[in-house]
Amino acid sequence: VITVLCGGVGAARLLSLLQREATDFEFTAVVNVADDLVLHGLTICPDLDTVTYTLAKINNEVMGWGLVDETWRVNKELDKLGGQAWFQLGDRDLATHLYRTQRLAEGATKTEVAGELAAQHQVGLPILPVSDDHIATYLETDLGELSFQEYFVKHRHGVPVSKITFRGAEVATPTKEVLTALSTSEHIIIAPSNPLLSIAPILAVPGITDLLKARRQSIAAISPLIGGRALKGPADHLMSELGFESSSYGVAAYYGDLVGHWFIDEVDSDQVVRIEGLGATVTVLPTIMAEPTSASALAQGILSWLN
Ligand code: GDP
Ligand code: CA
């Protein structure tokens, strides 16, 4: 059994690749909840939904988020009314948020709801929110403090950031399912998700980092930066804005002694020695998962580390 620390798209791509190519293994996803928001009274969990929709093969490849075959009638009406239409919710996608919100109101936990949605979509692996408690990312920017979705969606992650905080993380508790997964799984993989926005809020939940530090040799990570650039989203410029090198080495230095083995892209082969200097071993291989040959090379590399 292998536990994968997950944000949204980068993790969803990795999980579907592993589910397809590493059929001898079972995977558990531990997912960030600090992007979650309440809008129109609905609890929305973007990373949980991205992972669930992608594994169910109903994600929208073109948009990069949300559901396939989506329509936008509700959002258009909302826009006419002058409502909060900047955070686009598709008609099909709304059902997920209605379902989740109702179940939470009935007293279900986020973990239970994530399990129900995964089962309804016949996703073949457990999808676990890192915590059932409220955690919310806020960013200090040139425009003042922004909530995660204001930064990411309203301002299209284009505003320079000077500080990121995960409100509620320090008093949150990891769920018992997450602690069990992290302590009993043979290996742990940190997905190529945004280190500062997707993985950091998982590591900020008390108990998680200590547990991982004790297991360094069982932990591998895939760099989300290729040639210093993110394939999507703000990971590259956020690293520089917050004082880290925007490179695979920079990501490795940021995780420090949590990670025992690195998978980095071929174009970053010049960084192997520096990453080894952090006390990790390194595999250099193609890491772009949208490309079939490169994806299977990455899967083979991960499989040989697992075996
Ligand atoms: P979000 O929560 O949906 O924004 O996504 P994540 O935090 O999970 O992932 C975003 C990161 O995934 C970006 O920094 C991308 O560079 C990285 N990423 C996406 N696809 C790939 C891929 O095929 N290979 C690698 N190495 N990184 C990827
Ligand atoms: Ca996310």
GROMACS .gro file of C-alpha atoms and ligand atoms in nm:
model
  336
    1VAL     CA    1   0.000   0.000   0.000
    2ILE     CA    2   0.127   0.343  -0.093
    3THR     CA    3  -0.001   0.675   0.037
    4VAL     CA    4   0.015   0.976  -0.193
    5LEU     CA    5   0.012   1.334  -0.060
    6CYS     CA    6  -0.209   1.530  -0.297
    7GLY     CA    7  -0.316   1.871  -0.414
    8GLY     CA    8  -0.532   1.890  -0.727
    9VAL     CA    9  -0.429   1.844  -1.089
   10GLY     CA   10  -0.063   1.739  -1.042
   11ALA     CA   11  -0.173   1.471  -0.795
   12ALA     CA   12  -0.477   1.361  -0.993
   13ARG     CA   13  -0.258   1.297  -1.300
   14LEU     CA   14  -0.009   1.099  -1.093
   15LEU     CA   15  -0.279   0.890  -0.923
   16SER     CA   16  -0.448   0.798  -1.248
   17LEU     CA   17  -0.110   0.706  -1.397
   18LEU     CA   18  -0.023   0.487  -1.098
   19GLN     CA   19  -0.367   0.329  -1.088
   20ARG     CA   20  -0.322   0.234  -1.454
   21GLU     CA   21   0.044   0.125  -1.451
   22ALA     CA   22   0.116   0.003  -1.098
   23THR     CA   23  -0.162  -0.251  -1.071
   24ASP     CA   24   0.022  -0.462  -0.810
   25PHE     CA   25  -0.006  -0.180  -0.558
   26GLU     CA   26  -0.289  -0.019  -0.369
   27PHE     CA   27  -0.298   0.356  -0.330
   28THR     CA   28  -0.450   0.591  -0.075
   29ALA     CA   29  -0.480   0.964  -0.148
   30VAL     CA   30  -0.432   1.214   0.137
   31VAL     CA   31  -0.565   1.542   0.003
   32ASN     CA   32  -0.521   1.911   0.083
   33VAL     CA   33  -0.829   2.090   0.219
   34ALA     CA   34  -0.688   2.442   0.257
   35ASP     CA   35  -0.831   2.548  -0.083
   36ASP     CA   36  -1.181   2.463   0.042
   37LEU     CA   37  -1.436   2.741   0.058
   38VAL     CA   38  -1.796   2.815   0.143
   39LEU     CA   39  -1.973   3.001  -0.137
   40HIS     CA   40  -2.351   3.048  -0.175
   41GLY     CA   41  -2.365   2.851   0.151
   42LEU     CA   42  -2.210   2.551  -0.026
   43THR     CA   43  -1.895   2.374   0.093
   44ILE     CA   44  -1.663   2.333  -0.206
   45CYS     CA   45  -1.350   2.116  -0.188
   46PRO     CA   46  -1.159   2.177  -0.513
   47ASP     CA   47  -0.868   1.938  -0.461
   48LEU     CA   48  -1.085   1.650  -0.334
   49ASP     CA   49  -1.316   1.699  -0.632
   50THR     CA   50  -1.031   1.722  -0.887
   51VAL     CA   51  -0.884   1.394  -0.760
   52THR     CA   52  -1.225   1.224  -0.751
   53TYR     CA   53  -1.337   1.345  -1.094
   54THR     CA   54  -1.003   1.258  -1.256
   55LEU     CA   55  -0.994   0.905  -1.115
   56ALA     CA   56  -1.357   0.861  -1.222
   57LYS     CA   57  -1.251   0.982  -1.571
   58ILE     CA   58  -1.519   1.251  -1.571
   59ASN     CA   59  -1.284   1.549  -1.528
   60ASN     CA   60  -1.280   1.826  -1.785
   61GLU     CA   61  -0.944   1.796  -1.965
   62VAL     CA   62  -0.997   2.115  -2.164
   63MET     CA   63  -1.066   2.347  -1.871
   64GLY     CA   64  -0.827   2.163  -1.638
   65TRP     CA   65  -1.087   2.162  -1.360
   66GLY     CA   66  -1.450   2.065  -1.310
   67LEU     CA   67  -1.658   1.808  -1.494
   68VAL     CA   68  -1.671   1.695  -1.855
   69ASP     CA   69  -1.981   1.790  -2.063
   70GLU     CA   70  -2.045   2.082  -1.831
   71THR     CA   71  -2.307   2.353  -1.885
   72TRP     CA   72  -2.325   2.694  -1.716
   73ARG     CA   73  -2.693   2.794  -1.700
   74VAL     CA   74  -2.700   2.853  -1.325
   75ASN     CA   75  -2.380   3.058  -1.328
   76LYS     CA   76  -2.509   3.276  -1.614
   77GLU     CA   77  -2.832   3.350  -1.426
   78LEU     CA   78  -2.631   3.422  -1.112
   79ASP     CA   79  -2.414   3.665  -1.307
   80LYS     CA   80  -2.727   3.849  -1.434
   81LEU     CA   81  -2.840   3.883  -1.074
   82GLY     CA   82  -2.507   4.038  -0.980
   83GLY     CA   83  -2.417   3.732  -0.767
   84GLN     CA   84  -2.074   3.584  -0.703
   85ALA     CA   85  -2.030   3.442  -1.052
   86TRP     CA   86  -1.651   3.493  -1.067
   87PHE     CA   87  -1.604   3.150  -0.911
   88GLN     CA   88  -1.763   2.950  -1.190
   89LEU     CA   89  -1.964   2.652  -1.079
   90GLY     CA   90  -2.098   2.432  -1.358
   91ASP     CA   91  -2.448   2.288  -1.350
   92ARG     CA   92  -2.328   1.928  -1.313
   93ASP     CA   93  -2.057   2.020  -1.065
   94LEU     CA   94  -2.316   2.197  -0.845
   95ALA     CA   95  -2.468   1.860  -0.760
   96THR     CA   96  -2.146   1.759  -0.582
   97HIS     CA   97  -2.147   2.075  -0.369
   98LEU     CA   98  -2.517   2.042  -0.289
   99TYR     CA   99  -2.468   1.680  -0.189
  100ARG     CA  100  -2.164   1.754   0.027
  101THR     CA  101  -2.323   2.052   0.198
  102GLN     CA  102  -2.638   1.859   0.285
  103ARG     CA  103  -2.441   1.564   0.422
  104LEU     CA  104  -2.221   1.796   0.633
  105ALA     CA  105  -2.538   1.963   0.767
  106GLU     CA  106  -2.664   1.618   0.865
  107GLY     CA  107  -2.349   1.572   1.072
  108ALA     CA  108  -2.133   1.370   0.832
  109THR     CA  109  -1.760   1.447   0.831
  110LYS     CA  110  -1.569   1.566   0.523
  111THR     CA  111  -1.396   1.227   0.529
  112GLU     CA  112  -1.729   1.043   0.517
  113VAL     CA  113  -1.859   1.261   0.235
  114ALA     CA  114  -1.537   1.218   0.034
  115GLY     CA  115  -1.575   0.841   0.077
  116GLU     CA  116  -1.939   0.852  -0.037
  117LEU     CA  117  -1.855   1.058  -0.346
  118ALA     CA  118  -1.562   0.829  -0.431
  119ALA     CA  119  -1.788   0.524  -0.398
  120GLN     CA  120  -2.066   0.680  -0.608
  121HIS     CA  121  -1.812   0.757  -0.881
  122GLN     CA  122  -1.654   0.411  -0.844
  123VAL     CA  123  -1.309   0.548  -0.778
  124GLY     CA  124  -1.096   0.249  -0.689
  125LEU     CA  125  -0.901   0.397  -0.399
  126PRO     CA  126  -0.959   0.580  -0.068
  127ILE     CA  127  -0.962   0.960  -0.103
  128LEU     CA  128  -0.896   1.111   0.240
  129PRO     CA  129  -0.905   1.479   0.333
  130VAL     CA  130  -0.601   1.538   0.554
  131SER     CA  131  -0.828   1.673   0.829
  132ASP     CA  132  -1.198   1.717   0.900
  133ASP     CA  133  -1.119   2.052   1.060
  134HIS     CA  134  -1.138   2.390   0.892
  135ILE     CA  135  -0.808   2.500   0.732
  136ALA     CA  136  -0.793   2.797   0.495
  137THR     CA  137  -0.507   2.944   0.295
  138TYR     CA  138  -0.460   3.322   0.301
  139LEU     CA  139  -0.198   3.512   0.105
  140GLU     CA  140  -0.041   3.848   0.180
  141THR     CA  141  -0.008   4.023  -0.153
  142ASP     CA  142   0.051   4.362  -0.309
  143LEU     CA  143  -0.330   4.399  -0.305
  144GLY     CA  144  -0.353   4.316   0.067
  145GLU     CA  145  -0.463   3.986   0.216
  146LEU     CA  146  -0.648   3.755  -0.021
  147SER     CA  147  -0.826   3.427   0.040
  148PHE     CA  148  -0.696   3.137  -0.167
  149GLN     CA  149  -0.970   3.153  -0.430
  150GLU     CA  150  -0.952   3.533  -0.454
  151TYR     CA  151  -0.582   3.493  -0.530
  152PHE     CA  152  -0.610   3.190  -0.755
  153VAL     CA  153  -0.932   3.251  -0.946
  154LYS     CA  154  -1.026   3.619  -0.915
  155HIS     CA  155  -0.670   3.747  -0.965
  156ARG     CA  156  -0.551   3.443  -1.169
  157HIS     CA  157  -0.252   3.397  -0.936
  158GLY     CA  158  -0.091   3.702  -1.096
  159VAL     CA  159  -0.035   3.914  -0.783
  160PRO     CA  160   0.306   3.898  -0.607
  161VAL     CA  161   0.285   3.717  -0.271
  162SER     CA  162   0.493   3.796   0.036
  163LYS     CA  163   0.350   3.545   0.285
  164ILE     CA  164   0.119   3.241   0.295
  165THR     CA  165  -0.071   3.131   0.606
  166PHE     CA  166  -0.289   2.829   0.668
  167ARG     CA  167  -0.550   2.949   0.911
  168GLY     CA  168  -0.672   2.680   1.146
  169ALA     CA  169  -0.392   2.437   1.057
  170GLU     CA  170  -0.214   2.467   1.391
  171VAL     CA  171  -0.525   2.355   1.582
  172ALA     CA  172  -0.640   2.101   1.323
  173THR     CA  173  -0.600   1.729   1.378
  174PRO     CA  174  -0.526   1.477   1.106
  175THR     CA  175  -0.800   1.215   1.078
  176LYS     CA  176  -0.733   0.869   1.218
  177GLU     CA  177  -0.764   0.730   0.864
  178VAL     CA  178  -0.482   0.960   0.750
  179LEU     CA  179  -0.257   0.875   1.047
  180THR     CA  180  -0.314   0.505   0.984
  181ALA     CA  181  -0.240   0.541   0.612
  182LEU     CA  182   0.079   0.738   0.673
  183SER     CA  183   0.211   0.510   0.945
  184THR     CA  184   0.122   0.172   0.792
  185SER     CA  185   0.176   0.221   0.419
  186GLU     CA  186   0.502   0.081   0.289
  187HIS     CA  187   0.581   0.385   0.083
  188ILE     CA  188   0.471   0.747   0.070
  189ILE     CA  189   0.482   0.958  -0.246
  190ILE     CA  190   0.457   1.335  -0.253
  191ALA     CA  191   0.277   1.418  -0.578
  192PRO     CA  192   0.416   1.688  -0.809
  193SER     CA  193   0.164   1.929  -0.659
  194ASN     CA  194   0.235   2.290  -0.571
  195PRO     CA  195   0.474   2.263  -0.270
  196LEU     CA  196   0.372   2.596  -0.116
  197LEU     CA  197  -0.004   2.586  -0.176
  198SER     CA  198  -0.100   2.219  -0.196
  199ILE     CA  199   0.153   2.017   0.006
  200ALA     CA  200   0.254   2.277   0.270
  201PRO     CA  201  -0.098   2.291   0.422
  202ILE     CA  202  -0.093   1.910   0.458
  203LEU     CA  203   0.249   1.927   0.629
  204ALA     CA  204   0.119   2.209   0.854
  205VAL     CA  205  -0.134   1.982   1.025
  206PRO     CA  206   0.023   1.888   1.361
  207GLY     CA  207   0.166   1.537   1.364
  208ILE     CA  208   0.204   1.494   0.989
  209THR     CA  209   0.556   1.633   0.945
  210ASP     CA  210   0.691   1.446   1.249
  211LEU     CA  211   0.546   1.123   1.120
  212LEU     CA  212   0.701   1.179   0.776
  213LYS     CA  213   1.043   1.278   0.913
  214ALA     CA  214   1.066   0.942   1.087
  215ARG     CA  215   1.005   0.767   0.753
  216ARG     CA  216   1.238   0.953   0.518
  217GLN     CA  217   1.371   0.641   0.343
  218SER     CA  218   1.015   0.537   0.250
  219ILE     CA  219   0.928   0.874   0.100
  220ALA     CA  220   0.973   0.982  -0.261
  221ALA     CA  221   0.862   1.299  -0.437
  222ILE     CA  222   0.821   1.409  -0.796
  223SER     CA  223   0.930   1.761  -0.880
  224PRO     CA  224   0.648   1.983  -1.010
  225LEU     CA  225   0.903   2.216  -1.170
  226ILE     CA  226   1.056   2.130  -1.504
  227GLY     CA  227   1.336   2.358  -1.620
  228GLY     CA  228   1.235   2.595  -1.342
  229ARG     CA  229   0.879   2.625  -1.474
  230ALA     CA  230   0.546   2.491  -1.348
  231LEU     CA  231   0.332   2.317  -1.610
  232LYS     CA  232   0.035   2.502  -1.468
  233GLY     CA  233  -0.034   2.743  -1.185
  234PRO     CA  234   0.192   2.971  -0.982
  235ALA     CA  235   0.439   2.724  -0.823
  236ASP     CA  236   0.741   2.867  -1.010
  237HIS     CA  237   0.699   3.238  -0.937
  238LEU     CA  238   0.566   3.171  -0.584
  239MET     CA  239   0.891   2.992  -0.503
  240SER     CA  240   1.093   3.299  -0.605
  241GLU     CA  241   0.855   3.544  -0.440
  242LEU     CA  242   0.893   3.359  -0.110
  243GLY     CA  243   1.270   3.338  -0.131
  244PHE     CA  244   1.325   2.986  -0.265
  245GLU     CA  245   1.503   2.887  -0.583
  246SER     CA  246   1.249   2.818  -0.856
  247SER     CA  247   1.388   2.479  -0.962
  248SER     CA  248   1.375   2.110  -0.878
  249TYR     CA  249   1.665   2.173  -0.639
  250GLY     CA  250   1.466   2.456  -0.480
  251VAL     CA  251   1.170   2.225  -0.422
  252ALA     CA  252   1.400   1.954  -0.282
  253ALA     CA  253   1.565   2.206  -0.049
  254TYR     CA  254   1.220   2.327   0.060
  255TYR     CA  255   1.111   1.973   0.160
  256GLY     CA  256   1.456   1.911   0.310
  257ASP     CA  257   1.489   1.593   0.515
  258LEU     CA  258   1.133   1.476   0.450
  259VAL     CA  259   1.217   1.318   0.117
  260GLY     CA  260   1.451   1.020   0.067
  261HIS     CA  261   1.422   0.990  -0.310
  262TRP     CA  262   1.358   1.241  -0.588
  263PHE     CA  263   1.219   1.201  -0.937
  264ILE     CA  264   1.322   1.501  -1.145
  265ASP     CA  265   1.286   1.576  -1.513
  266GLU     CA  266   1.562   1.509  -1.767
  267VAL     CA  267   1.600   1.878  -1.836
  268ASP     CA  268   1.708   1.922  -1.472
  269SER     CA  269   1.983   1.658  -1.477
  270ASP     CA  270   2.240   1.927  -1.389
  271GLN     CA  271   2.078   1.951  -1.044
  272VAL     CA  272   2.137   1.589  -0.935
  273VAL     CA  273   2.454   1.655  -0.737
  274ARG     CA  274   2.302   1.944  -0.545
  275ILE     CA  275   1.993   1.738  -0.457
  276GLU     CA  276   2.212   1.445  -0.349
  277GLY     CA  277   2.387   1.697  -0.127
  278LEU     CA  278   2.059   1.722   0.066
  279GLY     CA  279   2.092   1.353   0.155
  280ALA     CA  280   1.846   1.217  -0.102
  281THR     CA  281   1.889   0.979  -0.394
  282VAL     CA  282   1.770   1.096  -0.737
  283THR     CA  283   1.621   0.943  -1.051
  284VAL     CA  284   1.629   1.152  -1.369
  285LEU     CA  285   1.356   1.071  -1.621
  286PRO     CA  286   1.084   1.232  -1.832
  287THR     CA  287   0.809   1.356  -1.600
  288ILE     CA  288   0.545   1.514  -1.824
  289MET     CA  289   0.240   1.296  -1.761
  290ALA     CA  290   0.023   1.437  -2.040
  291GLU     CA  291   0.265   1.276  -2.286
  292PRO     CA  292   0.209   0.898  -2.301
  293THR     CA  293   0.573   0.787  -2.353
  294SER     CA  294   0.698   1.023  -2.087
  295ALA     CA  295   0.419   0.915  -1.849
  296SER     CA  296   0.505   0.549  -1.884
  297ALA     CA  297   0.875   0.624  -1.830
  298LEU     CA  298   0.782   0.802  -1.507
  299ALA     CA  299   0.559   0.511  -1.401
  300GLN     CA  300   0.843   0.263  -1.470
  301GLY     CA  301   1.082   0.474  -1.265
  302ILE     CA  302   0.840   0.488  -0.972
  303LEU     CA  303   0.779   0.113  -1.000
  304SER     CA  304   1.149   0.034  -0.978
  305TRP     CA  305   1.176   0.254  -0.666
  306LEU     CA  306   0.873   0.074  -0.516
  307ASN     CA  307   1.022  -0.267  -0.586
  308GDP     P1  308  -0.392   2.234  -0.828
  308GDP     O1  309  -0.424   2.213  -0.683
  308GDP     O2  310  -0.499   2.184  -0.920
  308GDP     O3  311  -0.341   2.371  -0.861
  308GDP     O4  312  -0.273   2.137  -0.861
  308GDP     P2  313  -0.153   2.075  -0.781
  308GDP     O5  314  -0.103   2.160  -0.671
  308GDP     O6  315  -0.182   1.933  -0.752
  308GDP     O7  316  -0.047   2.068  -0.898
  308GDP     C1  317   0.006   2.181  -0.964
  308GDP     C2  318   0.145   2.146  -1.004
  308GDP     O8  319   0.143   2.022  -1.077
  308GDP     C3  320   0.210   2.247  -1.095
  308GDP     O9  321   0.318   2.305  -1.027
  308GDP     C4  322   0.258   2.163  -1.215
  308GDP    O10  323   0.389   2.197  -1.257
  308GDP     C5  324   0.252   2.022  -1.163
  308GDP     N1  325   0.224   1.925  -1.267
  308GDP     C6  326   0.109   1.911  -1.337
  308GDP     N2  327   0.123   1.813  -1.428
  308GDP     C7  328   0.248   1.764  -1.416
  308GDP     C8  329   0.323   1.664  -1.484
  308GDP    O11  330   0.276   1.599  -1.577
  308GDP     N3  331   0.452   1.643  -1.442
  308GDP     C9  332   0.510   1.715  -1.342
  308GDP     N4  333   0.636   1.689  -1.308
  308GDP     N5  334   0.442   1.812  -1.275
  308GDP    C10  335   0.314   1.835  -1.312
  309CA      CA  336  -0.562   2.311  -0.537
   0.00000   0.00000   0.00000
